[in-house]
Amino acid sequence: MSLAHTTVLLWAWGSLQAFEIVEKENIFQKTPCPAFLMFDNAAYLADMSFELPCHCKPEEVSTVVWFYQKHLGSSHTKVLTDFDGRVLTEAAQVRVGSNMLVRFSIRMFSLLVFRAQPEDSGLYFCGTRKGDYFYAYDVDIQSSEGMVATFKDQGQEPFADEYHGNLHVFTTFWEWTPCDRCGVRGEQWRIGLCYLQSPDLSPRYRKTVLDVVSCGSQAVPRKLRTKARDHTPELLVRSCVVPCEKKTTVREGVLAIFNYVSKVGSRPWVPQVPIQFHQQRLGHGLIISCPGARPEHAVAWDKDRQYLYRTQYLKGVNRSMRVFIDHGNQLHIRFMRLEDRGIYYCWRQGVQVAGFRLGVTSRGHYPASFSDPETRSAVELTLIGYLLITAVFVTIHLCRCCCYLFRCCPNFSR
């Protein structure tokens, strides 16, 4: 091939690349906005994080502002931006129960909400600071408090569909998660959220399937929402077995060196995952979270060589459970005992990622600290008692002074 042919081919390839880039940039700008504002229905489980993309905007608009209303036409509207679209929040810094204005972020015109709560349900608008709306969402955050677990290995079946005249209430399940462990028997599950079908829904709300929306949608009239209130989210759990991926790491070389230099029977213990040490007071509670895990992830917990399966340790399986796993994949230990000491391993998406070495200390040797709830309660009670005594003392002396000035009290000194 001559030099001229090569040059022409390179020029043509570069032109195609440039054309492709221009087309990708113009896709967003040329997406037409609806003439009449509609609401896309979306449903999530509590404590999940979700993203709401602003699918359209005028070409001259460089930044967007997100607004929130609890109900359509409400006089109270929250502005979820600094009017420049530069509010950034890291998911790792968000805690359960944080204020909504702390749990959101705007990136590339999309709204990200971290650890959503049922009170975050409502209408979300993408627009400008002047209040011009381009796109809107109807978001339904369903609580996990009454969530029902169904174990397929035990022959259990999900809830049956409910029919109330023209109203059809049912559960829509997400995809199965990956197996939460590898090399041993694990578990996988799928989340099911409440949906309903009715011809009486508001036409202003866009549905993926005809006349079907989530049970908490604003499109559902109040009388229909009351009938679907008892249909709670579901969790379907089943067993699984998958092999572990073989990974050649530097750790194998380190173990080989230890095997070579150590004496027989005294090889040092090298953990396979990072281990965090924690000491907890006897009789207190503890909540352990898996690093980087979200409620929709496949997360598993082990204590030393004991596998804590959800069929036995999921929250709600037994009302008197002292150790359990909640629907947010956190491990709870209530009323700490000495036998709770050990190493708790965390699996995320089928890979063991972290360990927690837990030590239990008796009451007599535990140092007092303001981070201890009992210490804070004792200090608060002491201060309240001191303030009450001071108030009574001041009140008595004020009364004696008033009696002395107005000479309306007998002289008790005689």
PDB file of C-alpha atoms in Angstrom, residues 132-343:
ATOM      1  CA  ASP A 132     -38.941  25.909  34.304  1.00  0.00           C
ATOM      2  CA  TYR A 133     -39.332  22.117  34.420  1.00  0.00           C
ATOM      3  CA  PHE A 134     -38.043  19.786  31.664  1.00  0.00           C
ATOM      4  CA  TYR A 135     -38.361  16.295  33.124  1.00  0.00           C
ATOM      5  CA  ALA A 136     -39.977  14.766  36.213  1.00  0.00           C
ATOM      6  CA  TYR A 137     -40.079  11.541  38.232  1.00  0.00           C
ATOM      7  CA  ASP A 138     -42.604   9.925  40.540  1.00  0.00           C
ATOM      8  CA  VAL A 139     -40.411   8.091  43.085  1.00  0.00           C
ATOM      9  CA  ASP A 140     -41.768   5.483  45.506  1.00  0.00           C
ATOM     10  CA  ILE A 141     -39.437   4.385  48.350  1.00  0.00           C
ATOM     11  CA  GLN A 142     -40.924   1.276  49.977  1.00  0.00           C
ATOM     12  CA  SER A 143     -40.068   0.521  53.595  1.00  0.00           C
ATOM     13  CA  SER A 144     -38.253  -2.682  54.550  1.00  0.00           C
ATOM     14  CA  GLU A 145     -39.748  -2.790  58.070  1.00  0.00           C
ATOM     15  CA  GLY A 146     -42.515  -5.259  57.200  1.00  0.00           C
ATOM     16  CA  MET A 147     -40.506  -7.081  54.543  1.00  0.00           C
ATOM     17  CA  VAL A 148     -41.316 -10.803  54.328  1.00  0.00           C
ATOM     18  CA  ALA A 149     -38.609 -13.371  53.496  1.00  0.00           C
ATOM     19  CA  THR A 150     -39.468 -16.465  51.459  1.00  0.00           C
ATOM     20  CA  PHE A 151     -37.006 -19.395  51.447  1.00  0.00           C
ATOM     21  CA  LYS A 152     -37.332 -21.584  48.347  1.00  0.00           C
ATOM     22  CA  ASP A 153     -35.238 -24.400  49.852  1.00  0.00           C
ATOM     23  CA  GLN A 154     -37.912 -24.841  52.515  1.00  0.00           C
ATOM     24  CA  GLY A 155     -40.693 -25.075  49.953  1.00  0.00           C
ATOM     25  CA  GLN A 156     -42.094 -21.601  50.689  1.00  0.00           C
ATOM     26  CA  GLU A 157     -43.815 -19.585  47.966  1.00  0.00           C
ATOM     27  CA  PRO A 158     -44.151 -15.814  47.462  1.00  0.00           C
ATOM     28  CA  PHE A 159     -47.337 -13.902  48.202  1.00  0.00           C
ATOM     29  CA  ALA A 160     -50.301 -14.665  45.995  1.00  0.00           C
ATOM     30  CA  ASP A 161     -51.700 -11.836  43.875  1.00  0.00           C
ATOM     31  CA  GLU A 162     -54.584  -9.871  45.344  1.00  0.00           C
ATOM     32  CA  TYR A 163     -57.723  -8.861  43.460  1.00  0.00           C
ATOM     33  CA  HIS A 164     -60.162  -6.166  44.632  1.00  0.00           C
ATOM     34  CA  GLY A 165     -62.567  -5.614  41.762  1.00  0.00           C
ATOM     35  CA  ASN A 166     -60.594  -3.879  38.992  1.00  0.00           C
ATOM     36  CA  LEU A 167     -57.569  -3.548  41.298  1.00  0.00           C
ATOM     37  CA  HIS A 168     -54.792  -6.136  40.879  1.00  0.00           C
ATOM     38  CA  VAL A 169     -52.010  -6.040  43.521  1.00  0.00           C
ATOM     39  CA  PHE A 170     -48.881  -8.144  42.949  1.00  0.00           C
ATOM     40  CA  THR A 171     -45.113  -8.347  43.564  1.00  0.00           C
ATOM     41  CA  THR A 172     -42.544  -7.569  40.880  1.00  0.00           C
ATOM     42  CA  PHE A 173     -39.165  -9.214  41.538  1.00  0.00           C
ATOM     43  CA  TRP A 174     -35.761  -7.893  40.502  1.00  0.00           C
ATOM     44  CA  GLU A 175     -33.020 -10.083  39.041  1.00  0.00           C
ATOM     45  CA  TRP A 176     -31.256 -12.663  41.235  1.00  0.00           C
ATOM     46  CA  THR A 177     -28.114 -11.400  42.953  1.00  0.00           C
ATOM     47  CA  PRO A 178     -24.804 -13.236  42.404  1.00  0.00           C
ATOM     48  CA  CYS A 179     -24.018 -16.020  44.861  1.00  0.00           C
ATOM     49  CA  ASP A 180     -22.826 -14.370  48.086  1.00  0.00           C
ATOM     50  CA  ARG A 181     -20.041 -16.948  48.697  1.00  0.00           C
ATOM     51  CA  CYS A 182     -17.730 -18.997  46.517  1.00  0.00           C
ATOM     52  CA  GLY A 183     -16.244 -22.443  47.057  1.00  0.00           C
ATOM     53  CA  VAL A 184     -18.902 -23.319  49.646  1.00  0.00           C
ATOM     54  CA  ARG A 185     -22.681 -23.313  49.754  1.00  0.00           C
ATOM     55  CA  GLY A 186     -23.934 -19.754  49.525  1.00  0.00           C
ATOM     56  CA  GLU A 187     -27.197 -17.914  49.059  1.00  0.00           C
ATOM     57  CA  GLN A 188     -28.668 -15.550  46.504  1.00  0.00           C
ATOM     58  CA  TRP A 189     -31.839 -13.540  46.649  1.00  0.00           C
ATOM     59  CA  ARG A 190     -34.067 -11.196  44.716  1.00  0.00           C
ATOM     60  CA  ILE A 191     -36.034  -8.219  45.996  1.00  0.00           C
ATOM     61  CA  GLY A 192     -39.738  -7.927  45.231  1.00  0.00           C
ATOM     62  CA  LEU A 193     -41.593  -4.602  45.392  1.00  0.00           C
ATOM     63  CA  CYS A 194     -45.314  -3.951  45.523  1.00  0.00           C
ATOM     64  CA  TYR A 195     -47.043  -2.996  42.246  1.00  0.00           C
ATOM     65  CA  LEU A 196     -50.660  -2.668  41.213  1.00  0.00           C
ATOM     66  CA  GLN A 197     -52.749  -2.529  38.057  1.00  0.00           C
ATOM     67  CA  SER A 198     -55.902  -0.480  37.750  1.00  0.00           C
ATOM     68  CA  PRO A 199     -57.714   1.526  35.041  1.00  0.00           C
ATOM     69  CA  ASP A 200     -58.370   4.312  37.578  1.00  0.00           C
ATOM     70  CA  LEU A 201     -54.767   5.641  37.647  1.00  0.00           C
ATOM     71  CA  SER A 202     -53.957   9.253  36.837  1.00  0.00           C
ATOM     72  CA  PRO A 203     -53.058   9.661  33.129  1.00  0.00           C
ATOM     73  CA  ARG A 204     -50.327  12.189  33.912  1.00  0.00           C
ATOM     74  CA  TYR A 205     -47.987   9.483  35.219  1.00  0.00           C
ATOM     75  CA  ARG A 206     -46.020   7.475  32.647  1.00  0.00           C
ATOM     76  CA  LYS A 207     -46.137   3.681  33.030  1.00  0.00           C
ATOM     77  CA  THR A 208     -43.775   1.076  31.624  1.00  0.00           C
ATOM     78  CA  VAL A 209     -46.689  -1.367  31.399  1.00  0.00           C
ATOM     79  CA  LEU A 210     -50.240  -0.199  30.713  1.00  0.00           C
ATOM     80  CA  ASP A 211     -52.065   0.822  33.923  1.00  0.00           C
ATOM     81  CA  VAL A 212     -49.258  -0.579  36.154  1.00  0.00           C
ATOM     82  CA  VAL A 213     -47.374   1.509  38.741  1.00  0.00           C
ATOM     83  CA  SER A 214     -45.783   0.923  42.154  1.00  0.00           C
ATOM     84  CA  CYS A 215     -48.139   0.841  45.131  1.00  0.00           C
ATOM     85  CA  GLY A 216     -46.864   4.126  46.592  1.00  0.00           C
ATOM     86  CA  SER A 217     -47.039   6.079  43.351  1.00  0.00           C
ATOM     87  CA  GLN A 218     -48.739   9.466  43.250  1.00  0.00           C
ATOM     88  CA  ALA A 219     -50.795   8.117  40.344  1.00  0.00           C
ATOM     89  CA  VAL A 220     -52.710   5.818  42.716  1.00  0.00           C
ATOM     90  CA  PRO A 221     -55.888   7.333  44.242  1.00  0.00           C
ATOM     91  CA  ARG A 222     -56.019   7.321  48.019  1.00  0.00           C
ATOM     92  CA  LYS A 223     -58.812   4.719  48.204  1.00  0.00           C
ATOM     93  CA  LEU A 224     -56.816   2.267  46.076  1.00  0.00           C
ATOM     94  CA  ARG A 225     -53.601   2.918  47.993  1.00  0.00           C
ATOM     95  CA  THR A 226     -55.360   1.948  51.229  1.00  0.00           C
ATOM     96  CA  LYS A 227     -56.317  -1.446  49.774  1.00  0.00           C
ATOM     97  CA  ALA A 228     -52.714  -2.156  48.704  1.00  0.00           C
ATOM     98  CA  ARG A 229     -51.158  -0.985  51.978  1.00  0.00           C
ATOM     99  CA  ASP A 230     -50.884  -4.499  53.463  1.00  0.00           C
ATOM    100  CA  HIS A 231     -48.929  -5.877  50.478  1.00  0.00           C
ATOM    101  CA  THR A 232     -45.359  -5.464  51.747  1.00  0.00           C
ATOM    102  CA  PRO A 233     -42.064  -5.951  49.853  1.00  0.00           C
ATOM    103  CA  GLU A 234     -40.691  -9.491  49.676  1.00  0.00           C
ATOM    104  CA  LEU A 235     -37.289 -11.161  49.703  1.00  0.00           C
ATOM    105  CA  LEU A 236     -36.894 -14.473  47.860  1.00  0.00           C
ATOM    106  CA  VAL A 237     -33.868 -16.529  49.017  1.00  0.00           C
ATOM    107  CA  ARG A 238     -32.378 -19.727  47.587  1.00  0.00           C
ATOM    108  CA  SER A 239     -29.116 -21.703  47.906  1.00  0.00           C
ATOM    109  CA  CYS A 240     -26.315 -21.646  45.354  1.00  0.00           C
ATOM    110  CA  VAL A 241     -22.810 -23.060  44.813  1.00  0.00           C
ATOM    111  CA  VAL A 242     -20.215 -21.396  42.572  1.00  0.00           C
ATOM    112  CA  PRO A 243     -16.448 -21.984  42.253  1.00  0.00           C
ATOM    113  CA  CYS A 244     -13.952 -19.314  43.280  1.00  0.00           C
ATOM    114  CA  GLU A 245     -11.943 -17.543  40.624  1.00  0.00           C
ATOM    115  CA  LYS A 246      -8.270 -18.445  40.734  1.00  0.00           C
ATOM    116  CA  LYS A 247      -6.141 -15.367  41.315  1.00  0.00           C
ATOM    117  CA  THR A 248      -2.355 -15.336  41.406  1.00  0.00           C
ATOM    118  CA  THR A 249      -1.357 -12.631  43.849  1.00  0.00           C
ATOM    119  CA  VAL A 250       1.731 -11.501  45.670  1.00  0.00           C
ATOM    120  CA  ARG A 251       0.212 -12.916  48.876  1.00  0.00           C
ATOM    121  CA  GLU A 252       0.981 -16.466  47.708  1.00  0.00           C
ATOM    122  CA  GLY A 253       4.659 -15.528  47.464  1.00  0.00           C
ATOM    123  CA  VAL A 254       4.542 -14.021  50.945  1.00  0.00           C
ATOM    124  CA  LEU A 255       3.023 -17.221  52.332  1.00  0.00           C
ATOM    125  CA  ALA A 256       5.755 -19.244  50.619  1.00  0.00           C
ATOM    126  CA  ILE A 257       8.432 -17.100  52.288  1.00  0.00           C
ATOM    127  CA  PHE A 258       6.783 -17.532  55.679  1.00  0.00           C
ATOM    128  CA  ASN A 259       6.609 -21.281  55.155  1.00  0.00           C
ATOM    129  CA  TYR A 260      10.315 -21.335  54.347  1.00  0.00           C
ATOM    130  CA  VAL A 261      11.724 -19.123  57.091  1.00  0.00           C
ATOM    131  CA  SER A 262       9.407 -20.118  59.950  1.00  0.00           C
ATOM    132  CA  LYS A 263      10.063 -23.006  62.239  1.00  0.00           C
ATOM    133  CA  VAL A 264       8.075 -26.213  62.077  1.00  0.00           C
ATOM    134  CA  GLY A 265       4.742 -25.827  63.897  1.00  0.00           C
ATOM    135  CA  SER A 266       5.158 -22.053  64.465  1.00  0.00           C
ATOM    136  CA  ARG A 267       4.212 -20.553  61.120  1.00  0.00           C
ATOM    137  CA  PRO A 268       2.840 -17.034  61.608  1.00  0.00           C
ATOM    138  CA  TRP A 269      -0.837 -16.413  60.838  1.00  0.00           C
ATOM    139  CA  VAL A 270      -1.348 -14.213  57.787  1.00  0.00           C
ATOM    140  CA  PRO A 271      -4.939 -13.072  57.145  1.00  0.00           C
ATOM    141  CA  GLN A 272      -6.322 -13.445  53.618  1.00  0.00           C
ATOM    142  CA  VAL A 273      -8.277 -10.171  53.901  1.00  0.00           C
ATOM    143  CA  PRO A 274      -7.758  -6.910  55.846  1.00  0.00           C
ATOM    144  CA  ILE A 275      -8.664  -7.359  59.512  1.00  0.00           C
ATOM    145  CA  GLN A 276     -10.052  -4.580  61.703  1.00  0.00           C
ATOM    146  CA  PHE A 277      -9.805  -4.924  65.494  1.00  0.00           C
ATOM    147  CA  HIS A 278     -12.648  -3.805  67.748  1.00  0.00           C
ATOM    148  CA  GLN A 279     -13.330  -4.177  71.460  1.00  0.00           C
ATOM    149  CA  GLN A 280     -16.885  -4.047  72.784  1.00  0.00           C
ATOM    150  CA  ARG A 281     -18.233  -3.879  76.307  1.00  0.00           C
ATOM    151  CA  LEU A 282     -20.049  -6.878  77.743  1.00  0.00           C
ATOM    152  CA  GLY A 283     -23.834  -6.515  77.541  1.00  0.00           C
ATOM    153  CA  HIS A 284     -23.766  -3.764  74.898  1.00  0.00           C
ATOM    154  CA  GLY A 285     -24.938  -3.952  71.290  1.00  0.00           C
ATOM    155  CA  LEU A 286     -22.903  -3.740  68.091  1.00  0.00           C
ATOM    156  CA  ILE A 287     -23.703  -3.211  64.395  1.00  0.00           C
ATOM    157  CA  ILE A 288     -21.103  -4.225  61.786  1.00  0.00           C
ATOM    158  CA  SER A 289     -21.270  -3.014  58.172  1.00  0.00           C
ATOM    159  CA  CYS A 290     -19.483  -4.590  55.232  1.00  0.00           C
ATOM    160  CA  PRO A 291     -17.118  -2.070  53.561  1.00  0.00           C
ATOM    161  CA  GLY A 292     -18.419  -0.816  50.230  1.00  0.00           C
ATOM    162  CA  ALA A 293     -21.637  -2.845  50.398  1.00  0.00           C
ATOM    163  CA  ARG A 294     -25.087  -1.553  49.479  1.00  0.00           C
ATOM    164  CA  PRO A 295     -28.505  -3.111  50.208  1.00  0.00           C
ATOM    165  CA  GLU A 296     -28.788  -4.445  46.646  1.00  0.00           C
ATOM    166  CA  HIS A 297     -25.407  -6.226  46.874  1.00  0.00           C
ATOM    167  CA  ALA A 298     -24.981  -9.914  47.698  1.00  0.00           C
ATOM    168  CA  VAL A 299     -23.423  -9.784  51.192  1.00  0.00           C
ATOM    169  CA  ALA A 300     -22.697 -12.717  53.514  1.00  0.00           C
ATOM    170  CA  TRP A 301     -21.283 -13.026  57.039  1.00  0.00           C
ATOM    171  CA  ASP A 302     -19.182 -15.749  58.699  1.00  0.00           C
ATOM    172  CA  LYS A 303     -17.999 -16.092  62.281  1.00  0.00           C
ATOM    173  CA  ASP A 304     -14.646 -17.870  62.243  1.00  0.00           C
ATOM    174  CA  ARG A 305     -15.609 -21.068  60.356  1.00  0.00           C
ATOM    175  CA  GLN A 306     -19.348 -20.805  60.994  1.00  0.00           C
ATOM    176  CA  TYR A 307     -21.498 -19.616  58.088  1.00  0.00           C
ATOM    177  CA  LEU A 308     -24.281 -17.230  59.126  1.00  0.00           C
ATOM    178  CA  TYR A 309     -26.931 -18.110  56.552  1.00  0.00           C
ATOM    179  CA  ARG A 310     -30.003 -15.936  56.076  1.00  0.00           C
ATOM    180  CA  THR A 311     -32.297 -18.914  56.528  1.00  0.00           C
ATOM    181  CA  GLN A 312     -31.302 -18.823  60.212  1.00  0.00           C
ATOM    182  CA  TYR A 313     -30.039 -15.282  60.859  1.00  0.00           C
ATOM    183  CA  LEU A 314     -32.189 -12.986  58.714  1.00  0.00           C
ATOM    184  CA  LYS A 315     -34.089 -10.352  60.671  1.00  0.00           C
ATOM    185  CA  GLY A 316     -37.623 -11.510  61.413  1.00  0.00           C
ATOM    186  CA  VAL A 317     -36.985 -15.261  61.169  1.00  0.00           C
ATOM    187  CA  ASN A 318     -37.212 -15.482  64.958  1.00  0.00           C
ATOM    188  CA  ARG A 319     -38.583 -12.754  67.223  1.00  0.00           C
ATOM    189  CA  SER A 320     -36.087 -13.528  70.005  1.00  0.00           C
ATOM    190  CA  MET A 321     -32.984 -13.300  67.805  1.00  0.00           C
ATOM    191  CA  ARG A 322     -29.932 -11.788  69.484  1.00  0.00           C
ATOM    192  CA  VAL A 323     -27.653 -12.035  66.433  1.00  0.00           C
ATOM    193  CA  PHE A 324     -29.248 -11.247  63.068  1.00  0.00           C
ATOM    194  CA  ILE A 325     -28.668  -9.731  59.610  1.00  0.00           C
ATOM    195  CA  ASP A 326     -30.962  -6.865  58.625  1.00  0.00           C
ATOM    196  CA  HIS A 327     -32.270  -6.096  55.129  1.00  0.00           C
ATOM    197  CA  GLY A 328     -29.463  -3.569  54.663  1.00  0.00           C
ATOM    198  CA  ASN A 329     -26.866  -6.393  54.978  1.00  0.00           C
ATOM    199  CA  GLN A 330     -25.629  -5.215  58.394  1.00  0.00           C
ATOM    200  CA  LEU A 331     -24.789  -7.702  61.158  1.00  0.00           C
ATOM    201  CA  HIS A 332     -26.400  -6.935  64.527  1.00  0.00           C
ATOM    202  CA  ILE A 333     -25.240  -8.339  67.870  1.00  0.00           C
ATOM    203  CA  ARG A 334     -27.467  -7.461  70.815  1.00  0.00           C
ATOM    204  CA  PHE A 335     -26.436  -7.821  74.472  1.00  0.00           C
ATOM    205  CA  MET A 336     -22.821  -8.810  73.860  1.00  0.00           C
ATOM    206  CA  ARG A 337     -21.658 -12.103  75.435  1.00  0.00           C
ATOM    207  CA  LEU A 338     -18.219 -13.599  75.912  1.00  0.00           C
ATOM    208  CA  GLU A 339     -18.918 -16.299  73.298  1.00  0.00           C
ATOM    209  CA  ASP A 340     -19.356 -13.544  70.683  1.00  0.00           C
ATOM    210  CA  ARG A 341     -15.587 -13.097  70.557  1.00  0.00           C
ATOM    211  CA  GLY A 342     -13.998 -14.103  67.265  1.00  0.00           C
ATOM    212  CA  ILE A 343     -13.354 -12.977  63.708  1.00  0.00           C
TER     213      ILE A 343
END
